[in-house]
Short mmCIF file of C-alpha atoms in Angstrom, two decimals:
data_model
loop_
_atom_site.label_atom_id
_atom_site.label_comp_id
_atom_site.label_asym_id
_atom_site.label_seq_id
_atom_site.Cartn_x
_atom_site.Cartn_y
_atom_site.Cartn_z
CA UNK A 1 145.87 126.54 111.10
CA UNK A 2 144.48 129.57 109.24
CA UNK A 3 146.36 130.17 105.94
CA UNK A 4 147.46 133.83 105.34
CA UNK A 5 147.66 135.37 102.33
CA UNK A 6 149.24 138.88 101.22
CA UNK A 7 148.05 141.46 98.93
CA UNK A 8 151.26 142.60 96.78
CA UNK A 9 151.76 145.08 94.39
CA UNK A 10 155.24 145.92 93.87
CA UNK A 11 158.61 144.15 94.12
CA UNK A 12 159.23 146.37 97.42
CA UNK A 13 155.96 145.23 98.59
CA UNK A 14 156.87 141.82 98.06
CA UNK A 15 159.63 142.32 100.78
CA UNK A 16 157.07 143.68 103.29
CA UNK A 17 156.24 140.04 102.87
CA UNK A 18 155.91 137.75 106.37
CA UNK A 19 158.25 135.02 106.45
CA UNK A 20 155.37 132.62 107.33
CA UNK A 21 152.71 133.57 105.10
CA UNK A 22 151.40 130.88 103.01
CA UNK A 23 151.24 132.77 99.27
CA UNK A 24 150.34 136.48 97.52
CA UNK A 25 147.70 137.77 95.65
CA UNK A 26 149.11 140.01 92.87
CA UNK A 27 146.72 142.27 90.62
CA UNK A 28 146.44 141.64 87.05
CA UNK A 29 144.76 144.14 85.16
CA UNK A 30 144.27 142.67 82.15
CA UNK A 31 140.39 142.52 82.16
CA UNK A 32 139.83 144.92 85.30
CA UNK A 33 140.56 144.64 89.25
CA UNK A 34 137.80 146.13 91.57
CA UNK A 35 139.73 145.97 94.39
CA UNK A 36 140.48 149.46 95.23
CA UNK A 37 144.53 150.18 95.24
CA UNK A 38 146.51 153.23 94.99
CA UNK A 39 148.70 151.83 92.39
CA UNK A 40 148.40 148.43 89.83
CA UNK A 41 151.52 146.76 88.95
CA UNK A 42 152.31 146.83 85.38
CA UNK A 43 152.94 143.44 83.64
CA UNK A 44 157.07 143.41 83.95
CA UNK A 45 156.07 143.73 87.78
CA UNK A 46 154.14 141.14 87.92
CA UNK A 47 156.05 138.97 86.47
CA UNK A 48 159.09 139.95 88.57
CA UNK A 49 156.89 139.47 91.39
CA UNK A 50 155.85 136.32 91.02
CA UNK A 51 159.46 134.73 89.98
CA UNK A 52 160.94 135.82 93.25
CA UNK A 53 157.86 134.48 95.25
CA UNK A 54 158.09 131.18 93.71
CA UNK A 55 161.29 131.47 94.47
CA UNK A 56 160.77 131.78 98.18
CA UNK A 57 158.45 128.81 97.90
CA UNK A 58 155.29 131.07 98.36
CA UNK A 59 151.89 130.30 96.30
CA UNK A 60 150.89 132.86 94.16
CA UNK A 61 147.37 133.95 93.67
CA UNK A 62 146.53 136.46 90.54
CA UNK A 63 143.77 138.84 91.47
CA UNK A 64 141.16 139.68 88.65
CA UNK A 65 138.23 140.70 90.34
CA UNK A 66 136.40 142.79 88.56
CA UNK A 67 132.99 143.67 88.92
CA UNK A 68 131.78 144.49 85.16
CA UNK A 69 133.32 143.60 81.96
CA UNK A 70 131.46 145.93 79.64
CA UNK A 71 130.14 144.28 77.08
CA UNK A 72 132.93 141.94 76.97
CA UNK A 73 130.52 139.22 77.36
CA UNK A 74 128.85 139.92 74.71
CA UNK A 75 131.39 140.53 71.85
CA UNK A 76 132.84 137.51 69.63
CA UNK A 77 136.31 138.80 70.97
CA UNK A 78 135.47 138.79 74.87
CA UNK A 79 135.54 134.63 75.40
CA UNK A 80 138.73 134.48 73.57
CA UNK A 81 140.81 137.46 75.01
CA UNK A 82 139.39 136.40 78.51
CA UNK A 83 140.93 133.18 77.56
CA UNK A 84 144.02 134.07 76.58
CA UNK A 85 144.74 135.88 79.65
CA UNK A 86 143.42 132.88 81.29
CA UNK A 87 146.14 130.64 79.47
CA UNK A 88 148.84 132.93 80.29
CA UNK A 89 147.83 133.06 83.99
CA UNK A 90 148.27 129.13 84.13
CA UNK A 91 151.10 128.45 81.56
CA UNK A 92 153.18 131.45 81.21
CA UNK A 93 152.78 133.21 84.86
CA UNK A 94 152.31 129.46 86.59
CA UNK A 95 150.36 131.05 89.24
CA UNK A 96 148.80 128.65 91.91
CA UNK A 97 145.10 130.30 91.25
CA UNK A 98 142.96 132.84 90.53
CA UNK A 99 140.51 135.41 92.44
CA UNK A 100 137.82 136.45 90.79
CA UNK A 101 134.46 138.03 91.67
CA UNK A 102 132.27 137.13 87.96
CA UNK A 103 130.13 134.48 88.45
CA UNK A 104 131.37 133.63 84.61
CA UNK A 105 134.64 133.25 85.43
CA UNK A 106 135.00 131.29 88.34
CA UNK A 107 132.42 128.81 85.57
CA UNK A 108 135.39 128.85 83.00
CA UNK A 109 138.29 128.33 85.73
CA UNK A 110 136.58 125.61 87.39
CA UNK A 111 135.60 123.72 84.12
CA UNK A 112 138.70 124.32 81.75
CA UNK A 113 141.43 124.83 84.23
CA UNK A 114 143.22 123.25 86.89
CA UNK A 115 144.12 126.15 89.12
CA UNK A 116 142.37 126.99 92.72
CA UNK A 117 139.17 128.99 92.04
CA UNK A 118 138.85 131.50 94.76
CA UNK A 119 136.29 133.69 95.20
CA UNK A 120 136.83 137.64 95.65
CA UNK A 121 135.51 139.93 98.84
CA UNK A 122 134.54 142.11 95.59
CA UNK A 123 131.90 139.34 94.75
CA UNK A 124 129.71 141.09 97.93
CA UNK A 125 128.77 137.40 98.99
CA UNK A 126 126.98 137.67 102.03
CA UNK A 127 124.14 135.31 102.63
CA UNK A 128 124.31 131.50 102.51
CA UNK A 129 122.37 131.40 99.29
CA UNK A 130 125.22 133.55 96.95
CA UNK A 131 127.82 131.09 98.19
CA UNK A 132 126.24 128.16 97.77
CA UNK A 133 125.91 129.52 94.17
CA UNK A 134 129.44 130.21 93.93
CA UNK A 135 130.44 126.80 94.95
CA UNK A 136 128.01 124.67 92.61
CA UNK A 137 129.87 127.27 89.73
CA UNK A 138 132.99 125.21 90.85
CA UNK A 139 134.54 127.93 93.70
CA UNK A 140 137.34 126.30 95.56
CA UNK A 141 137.89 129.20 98.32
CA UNK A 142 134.98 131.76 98.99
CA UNK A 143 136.11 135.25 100.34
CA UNK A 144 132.87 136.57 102.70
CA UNK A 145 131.71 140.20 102.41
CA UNK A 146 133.99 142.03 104.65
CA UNK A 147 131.24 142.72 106.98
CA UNK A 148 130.92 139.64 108.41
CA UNK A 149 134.15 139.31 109.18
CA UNK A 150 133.22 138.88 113.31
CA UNK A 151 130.15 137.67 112.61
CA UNK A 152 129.70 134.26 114.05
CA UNK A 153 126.50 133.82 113.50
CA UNK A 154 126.40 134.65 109.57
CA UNK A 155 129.62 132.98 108.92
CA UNK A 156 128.48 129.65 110.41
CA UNK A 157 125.44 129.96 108.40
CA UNK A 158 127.42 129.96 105.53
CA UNK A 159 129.39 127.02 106.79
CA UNK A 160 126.86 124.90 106.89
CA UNK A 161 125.56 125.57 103.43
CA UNK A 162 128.88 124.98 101.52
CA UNK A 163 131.23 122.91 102.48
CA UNK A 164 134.61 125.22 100.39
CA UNK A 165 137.14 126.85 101.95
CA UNK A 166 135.96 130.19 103.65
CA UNK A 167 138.01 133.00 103.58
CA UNK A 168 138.25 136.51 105.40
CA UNK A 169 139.45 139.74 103.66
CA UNK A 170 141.44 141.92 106.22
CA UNK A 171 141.68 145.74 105.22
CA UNK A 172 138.88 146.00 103.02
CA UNK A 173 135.92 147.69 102.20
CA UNK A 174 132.21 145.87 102.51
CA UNK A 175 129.57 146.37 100.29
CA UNK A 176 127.33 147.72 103.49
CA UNK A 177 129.15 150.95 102.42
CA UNK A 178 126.83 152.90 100.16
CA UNK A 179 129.78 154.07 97.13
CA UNK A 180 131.29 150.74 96.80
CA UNK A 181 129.15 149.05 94.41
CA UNK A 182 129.59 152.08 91.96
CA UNK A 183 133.05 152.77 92.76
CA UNK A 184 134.20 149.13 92.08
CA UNK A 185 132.36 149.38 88.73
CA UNK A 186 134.55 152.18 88.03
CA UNK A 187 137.62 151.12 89.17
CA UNK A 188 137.04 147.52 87.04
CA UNK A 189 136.97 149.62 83.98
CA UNK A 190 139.80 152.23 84.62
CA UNK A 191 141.92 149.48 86.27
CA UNK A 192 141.43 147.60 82.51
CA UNK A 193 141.92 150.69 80.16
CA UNK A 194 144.77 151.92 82.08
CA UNK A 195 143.06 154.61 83.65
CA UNK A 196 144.50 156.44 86.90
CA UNK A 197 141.53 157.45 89.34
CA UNK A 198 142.46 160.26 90.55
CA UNK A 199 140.94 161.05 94.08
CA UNK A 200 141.90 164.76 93.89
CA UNK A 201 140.11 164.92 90.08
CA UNK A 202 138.00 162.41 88.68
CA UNK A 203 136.67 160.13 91.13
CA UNK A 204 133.26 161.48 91.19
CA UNK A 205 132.60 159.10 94.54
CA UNK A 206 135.03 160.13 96.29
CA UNK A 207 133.80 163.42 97.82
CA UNK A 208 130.39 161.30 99.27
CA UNK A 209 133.04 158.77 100.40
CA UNK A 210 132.41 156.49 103.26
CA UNK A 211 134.22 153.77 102.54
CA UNK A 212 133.60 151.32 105.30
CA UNK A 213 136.92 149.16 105.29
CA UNK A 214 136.99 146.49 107.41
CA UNK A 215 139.92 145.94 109.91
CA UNK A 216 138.39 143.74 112.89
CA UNK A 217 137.94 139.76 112.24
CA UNK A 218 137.66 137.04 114.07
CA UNK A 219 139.87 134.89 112.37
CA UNK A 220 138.64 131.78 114.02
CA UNK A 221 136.05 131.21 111.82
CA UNK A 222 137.85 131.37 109.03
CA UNK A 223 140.01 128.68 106.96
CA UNK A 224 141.97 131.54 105.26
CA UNK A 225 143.33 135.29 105.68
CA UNK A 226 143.59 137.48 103.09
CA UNK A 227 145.76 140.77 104.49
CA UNK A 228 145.49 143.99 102.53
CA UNK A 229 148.36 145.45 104.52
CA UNK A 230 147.54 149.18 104.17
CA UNK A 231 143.69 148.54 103.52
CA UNK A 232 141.84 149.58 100.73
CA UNK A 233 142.46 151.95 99.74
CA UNK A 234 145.28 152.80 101.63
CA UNK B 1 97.02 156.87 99.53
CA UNK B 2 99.65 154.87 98.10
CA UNK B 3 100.55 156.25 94.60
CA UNK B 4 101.14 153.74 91.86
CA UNK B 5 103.46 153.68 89.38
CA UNK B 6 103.63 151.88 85.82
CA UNK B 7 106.80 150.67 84.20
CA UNK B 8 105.78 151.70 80.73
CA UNK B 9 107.77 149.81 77.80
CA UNK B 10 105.79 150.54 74.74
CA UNK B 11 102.96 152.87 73.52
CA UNK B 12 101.02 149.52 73.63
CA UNK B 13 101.91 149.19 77.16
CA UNK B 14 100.90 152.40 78.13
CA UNK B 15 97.20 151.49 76.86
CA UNK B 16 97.82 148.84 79.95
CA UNK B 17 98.19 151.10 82.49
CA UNK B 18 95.52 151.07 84.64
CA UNK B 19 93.13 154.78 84.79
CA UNK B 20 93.80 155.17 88.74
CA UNK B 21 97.15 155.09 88.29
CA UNK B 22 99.82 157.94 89.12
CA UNK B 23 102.20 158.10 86.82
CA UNK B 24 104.49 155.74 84.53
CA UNK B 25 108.34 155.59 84.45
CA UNK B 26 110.11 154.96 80.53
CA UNK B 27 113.08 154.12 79.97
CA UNK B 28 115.60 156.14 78.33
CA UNK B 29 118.99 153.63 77.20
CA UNK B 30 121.16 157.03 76.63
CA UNK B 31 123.54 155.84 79.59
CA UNK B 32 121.84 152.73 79.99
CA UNK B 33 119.38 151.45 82.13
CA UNK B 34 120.06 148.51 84.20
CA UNK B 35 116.29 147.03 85.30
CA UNK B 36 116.33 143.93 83.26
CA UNK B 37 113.49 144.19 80.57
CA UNK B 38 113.25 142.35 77.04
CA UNK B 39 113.12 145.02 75.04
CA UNK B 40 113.57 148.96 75.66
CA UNK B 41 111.78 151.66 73.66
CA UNK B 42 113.50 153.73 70.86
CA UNK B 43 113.57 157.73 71.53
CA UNK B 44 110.38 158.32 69.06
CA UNK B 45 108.59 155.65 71.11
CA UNK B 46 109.78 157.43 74.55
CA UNK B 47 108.76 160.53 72.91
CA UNK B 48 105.02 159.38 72.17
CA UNK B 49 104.93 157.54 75.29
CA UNK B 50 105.46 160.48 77.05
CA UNK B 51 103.56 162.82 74.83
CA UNK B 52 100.41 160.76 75.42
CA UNK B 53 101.15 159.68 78.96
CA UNK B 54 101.13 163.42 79.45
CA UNK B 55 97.85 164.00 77.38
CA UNK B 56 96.02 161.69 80.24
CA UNK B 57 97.10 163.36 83.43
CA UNK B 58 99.76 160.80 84.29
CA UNK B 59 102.87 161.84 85.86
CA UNK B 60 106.19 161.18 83.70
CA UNK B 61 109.66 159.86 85.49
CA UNK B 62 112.15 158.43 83.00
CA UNK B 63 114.29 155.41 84.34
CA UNK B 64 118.27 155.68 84.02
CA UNK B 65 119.26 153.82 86.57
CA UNK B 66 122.56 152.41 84.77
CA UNK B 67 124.66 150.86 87.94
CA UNK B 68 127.96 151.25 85.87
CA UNK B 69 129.26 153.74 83.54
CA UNK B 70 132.37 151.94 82.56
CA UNK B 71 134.68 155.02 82.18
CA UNK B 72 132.20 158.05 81.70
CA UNK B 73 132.79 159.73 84.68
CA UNK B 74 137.10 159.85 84.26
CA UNK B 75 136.74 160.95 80.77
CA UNK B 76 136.29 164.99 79.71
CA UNK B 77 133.31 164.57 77.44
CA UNK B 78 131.51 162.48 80.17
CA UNK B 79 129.62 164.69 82.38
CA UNK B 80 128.60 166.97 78.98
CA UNK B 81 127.39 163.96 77.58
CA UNK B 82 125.23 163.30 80.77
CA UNK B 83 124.06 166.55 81.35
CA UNK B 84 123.21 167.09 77.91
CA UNK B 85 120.65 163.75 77.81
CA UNK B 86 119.30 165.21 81.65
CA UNK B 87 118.53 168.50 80.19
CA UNK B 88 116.82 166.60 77.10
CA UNK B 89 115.04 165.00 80.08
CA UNK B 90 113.87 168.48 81.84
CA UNK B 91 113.68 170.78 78.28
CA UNK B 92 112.45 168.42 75.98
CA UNK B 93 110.22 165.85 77.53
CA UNK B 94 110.05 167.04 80.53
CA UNK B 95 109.30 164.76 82.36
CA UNK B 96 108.40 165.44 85.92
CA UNK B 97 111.46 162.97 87.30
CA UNK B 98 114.14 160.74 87.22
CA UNK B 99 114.77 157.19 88.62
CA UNK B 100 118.00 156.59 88.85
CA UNK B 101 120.92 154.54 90.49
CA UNK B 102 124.50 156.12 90.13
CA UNK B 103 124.64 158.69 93.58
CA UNK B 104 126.96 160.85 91.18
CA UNK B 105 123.78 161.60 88.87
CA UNK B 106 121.61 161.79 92.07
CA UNK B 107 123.65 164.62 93.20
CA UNK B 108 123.83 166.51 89.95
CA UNK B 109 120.07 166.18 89.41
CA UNK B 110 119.37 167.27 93.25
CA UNK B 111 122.18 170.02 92.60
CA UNK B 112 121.33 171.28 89.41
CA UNK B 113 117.54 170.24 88.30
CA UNK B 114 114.31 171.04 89.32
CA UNK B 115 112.97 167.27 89.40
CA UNK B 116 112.00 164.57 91.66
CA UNK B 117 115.13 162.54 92.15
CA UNK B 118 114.17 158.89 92.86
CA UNK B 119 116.72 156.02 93.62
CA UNK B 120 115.61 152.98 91.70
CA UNK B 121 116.08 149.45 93.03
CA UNK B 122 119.36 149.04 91.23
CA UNK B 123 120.67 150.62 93.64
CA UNK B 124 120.59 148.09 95.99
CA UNK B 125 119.30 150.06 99.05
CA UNK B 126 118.68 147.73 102.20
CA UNK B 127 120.22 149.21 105.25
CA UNK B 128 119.26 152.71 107.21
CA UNK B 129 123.04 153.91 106.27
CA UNK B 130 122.72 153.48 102.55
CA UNK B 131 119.33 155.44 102.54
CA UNK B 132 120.81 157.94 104.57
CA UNK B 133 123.50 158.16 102.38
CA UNK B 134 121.09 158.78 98.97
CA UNK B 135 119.06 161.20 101.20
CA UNK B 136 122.26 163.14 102.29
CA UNK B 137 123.07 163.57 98.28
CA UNK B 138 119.71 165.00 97.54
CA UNK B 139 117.38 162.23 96.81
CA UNK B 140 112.97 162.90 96.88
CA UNK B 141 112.37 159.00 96.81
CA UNK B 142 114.06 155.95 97.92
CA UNK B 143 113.12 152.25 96.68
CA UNK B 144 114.55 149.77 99.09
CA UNK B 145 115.68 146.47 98.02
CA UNK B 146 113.05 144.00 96.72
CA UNK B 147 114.28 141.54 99.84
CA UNK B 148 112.98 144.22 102.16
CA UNK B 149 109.21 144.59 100.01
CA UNK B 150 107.24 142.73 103.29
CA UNK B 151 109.60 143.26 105.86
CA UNK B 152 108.46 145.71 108.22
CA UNK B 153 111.23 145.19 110.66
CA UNK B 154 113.80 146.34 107.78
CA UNK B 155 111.54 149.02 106.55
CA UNK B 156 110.91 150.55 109.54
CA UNK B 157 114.23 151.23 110.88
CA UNK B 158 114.98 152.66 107.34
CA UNK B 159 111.71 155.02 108.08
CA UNK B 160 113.15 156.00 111.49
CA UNK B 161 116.79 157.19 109.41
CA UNK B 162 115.32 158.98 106.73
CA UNK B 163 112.92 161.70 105.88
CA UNK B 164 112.62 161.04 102.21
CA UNK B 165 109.28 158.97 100.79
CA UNK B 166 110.30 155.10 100.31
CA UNK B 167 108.83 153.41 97.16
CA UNK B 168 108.44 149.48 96.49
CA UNK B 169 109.11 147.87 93.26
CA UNK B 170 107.40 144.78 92.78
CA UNK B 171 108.08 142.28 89.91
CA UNK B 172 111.71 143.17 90.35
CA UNK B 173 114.88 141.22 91.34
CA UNK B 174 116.55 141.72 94.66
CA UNK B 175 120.47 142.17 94.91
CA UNK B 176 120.35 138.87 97.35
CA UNK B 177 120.26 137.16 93.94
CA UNK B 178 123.38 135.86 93.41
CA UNK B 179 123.68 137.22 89.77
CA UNK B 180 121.84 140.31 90.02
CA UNK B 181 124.85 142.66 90.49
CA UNK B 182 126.53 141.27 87.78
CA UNK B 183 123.55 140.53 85.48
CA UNK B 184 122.88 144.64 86.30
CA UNK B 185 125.90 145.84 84.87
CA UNK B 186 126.24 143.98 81.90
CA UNK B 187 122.61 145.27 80.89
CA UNK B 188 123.51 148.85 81.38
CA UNK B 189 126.52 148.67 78.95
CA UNK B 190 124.04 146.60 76.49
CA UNK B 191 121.09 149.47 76.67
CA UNK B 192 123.61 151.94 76.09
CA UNK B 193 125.13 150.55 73.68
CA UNK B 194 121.98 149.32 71.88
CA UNK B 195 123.12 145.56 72.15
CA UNK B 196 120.16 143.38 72.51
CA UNK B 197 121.00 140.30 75.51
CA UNK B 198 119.72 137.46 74.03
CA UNK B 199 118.83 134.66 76.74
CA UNK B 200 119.68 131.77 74.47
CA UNK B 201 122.83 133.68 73.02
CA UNK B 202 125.16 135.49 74.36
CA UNK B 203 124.01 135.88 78.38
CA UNK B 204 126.55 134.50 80.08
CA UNK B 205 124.57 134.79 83.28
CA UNK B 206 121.48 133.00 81.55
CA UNK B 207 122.27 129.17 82.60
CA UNK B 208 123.27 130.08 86.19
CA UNK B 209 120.35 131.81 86.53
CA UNK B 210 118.42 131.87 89.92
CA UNK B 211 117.08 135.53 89.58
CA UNK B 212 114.75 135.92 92.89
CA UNK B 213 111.84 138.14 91.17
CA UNK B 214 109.33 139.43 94.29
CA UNK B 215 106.07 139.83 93.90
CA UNK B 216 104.86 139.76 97.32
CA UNK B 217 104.70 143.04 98.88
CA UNK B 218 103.25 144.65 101.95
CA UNK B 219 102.25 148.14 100.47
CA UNK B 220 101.16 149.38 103.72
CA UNK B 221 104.97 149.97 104.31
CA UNK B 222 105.56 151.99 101.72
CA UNK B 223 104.66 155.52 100.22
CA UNK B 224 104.50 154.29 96.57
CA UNK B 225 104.39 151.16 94.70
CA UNK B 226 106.09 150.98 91.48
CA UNK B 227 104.84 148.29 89.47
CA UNK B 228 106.97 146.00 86.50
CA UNK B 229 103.94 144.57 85.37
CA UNK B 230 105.33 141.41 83.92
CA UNK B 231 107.96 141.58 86.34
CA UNK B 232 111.63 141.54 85.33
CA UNK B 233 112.54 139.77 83.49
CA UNK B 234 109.07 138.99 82.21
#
């Protein structure tokens, strides 16, 4: 039976909610999301949102995909503020696990915390090679590049490479499209500083925009769904 | 007649350069460059490079081919800031083109400069629709994805899309790397910001590393060759 999981962002979204869905994936901006959403839930609404779906005996996945992290890596502050976001994730928030897309990260989850390490559809993993990398970093679930989504062929590929959980993102875009690389980079940053993108006034992508989101999937070949309800973006 | 291009690093480096060559390509860290290379030349070295380079006969394109700009592009003094290092580019060096990743800066330099616009490798370019895409925005030259250097299958149906001359890079990492597109970004914010990425430091990226370097290349397929001598990184 293929598990579903919802993208939520508000409390109202929350509502939208199938009763037989297995969990949500809320955004946490924290460090940067590079999934691309009309609107980020501040941290109250998180929280919110994740007390009434634990309530309703959903699992809750936080989604902190971004793509870059500046120099974050590099500074003497990066390792512990990505850590303390981290700790807050597991102890305050209790979430179930975490969806991430930097190779880095899903290394610290799977080593120094005991939370499901799922892969993002932001991570552009598309060949059996990137996900076998992924898994030997300690990836529990790997989300495919949304343009294999009805691909038997490539999926199974992948299948027989790694033997983790394979997931399929429903509603968003694939890194076939020729912007997204760039405008996921952007959206990690702005999505951390705070930063509206605006596509009426500063996304600079947005007028060569193609964004190829993916709707069709043959869920089948899948162990998980991922739903982004109204796509991405919607 | 295939042309050849040098990367150049160094006025050292540029003694390297073999006499039949073409031209050379510098980088310039302004915005930052994301080509992984151990060390990057200060602006008096760029400017001798280039002054000398010039002195032989050699063509001059200077690399920028950051593949994130965190927030640049959302904030006011952003596109001053770039427009201000491209004209530095034309006015001061002038060089004879750019090599670049971001399709934002490949449409302002098609729109509003009188250089050769080329698409670097960072870009990750391996489909027809993605070199279509960097043609429609006003690119000269395309280089396709490392993967696709002896793959005449993949280069051909890019030929049969686009008009535009396609270049190889050899000695460079392909995006089917699992860490490239990560490994990419951080570098760009490092160049610009003048942090050095120390291997046995502070790259996080460094013990997962699997970076696919390709060296073999069928340069039949291709219009130009652009050459990282000691490949990338070396």
């Amino acid at each position: 039976m293929t598990r579903r999981w919802y993208l939520c962002c508000s409390r109202h979204h929350l509502d939208t909610v199938p009763e037989d869905s297995d969990g949500i994936v809320v955004p946490v901006t924290e460090h940067g999301v590079a999934t691309l959403l009309p609107r980020y839930p501040e941290t109250y609404e998180v929280e919110d949102i994740v007390d009434v779906a634990k309530d309703r005996g959903l699992s809750v996945q936080a989604l902190m995909d971004f793509t870059c992290a500046g120099c974050e890596h590099l500074s003497p502050d990066g390792y512990p503020s990505l850590r303390s976001t981290l700790d807050y994730l597991a102890s305050d928030l209790e979430v179930d696990g975490v969806v991430v897309a930097d190779p880095y990260l899903v290394e610290v989850l799977a080593t120094e915390y005991d939370l499901t390490v799922v892969v993002s559809h932001t991570a552009a993993v598309d060949t059996p090679e990137k996900a076998w990398h992924f898994e030997r970093l300690g990836a529990d679930v790997i989300t495919v590049d949304p343009a294999l989504n009805s691909n038997e062929e490539e999926v199974s590929a992948i299948r027989e490479r790694v033997s983790v959980e394979l997931r399929t993102a429903v509603g968003a875009i694939t890194f076939r499209d020729p912007v997204a690389f760039f405008e996921r980079n952007l959206f990690s940053h702005a999505t951390a500083e705070g930063i509206e993108v605006d596509p009426y006034r500063n996304n600079p992508y947005e007028p060569m925009r193609e964004r190829v989101v993916v709707w069709e999937v043959r869920e089948e070949l899948f162990d998980e769904v991922f739903i982004l309800a109204s796509g991405e973006p919607p």
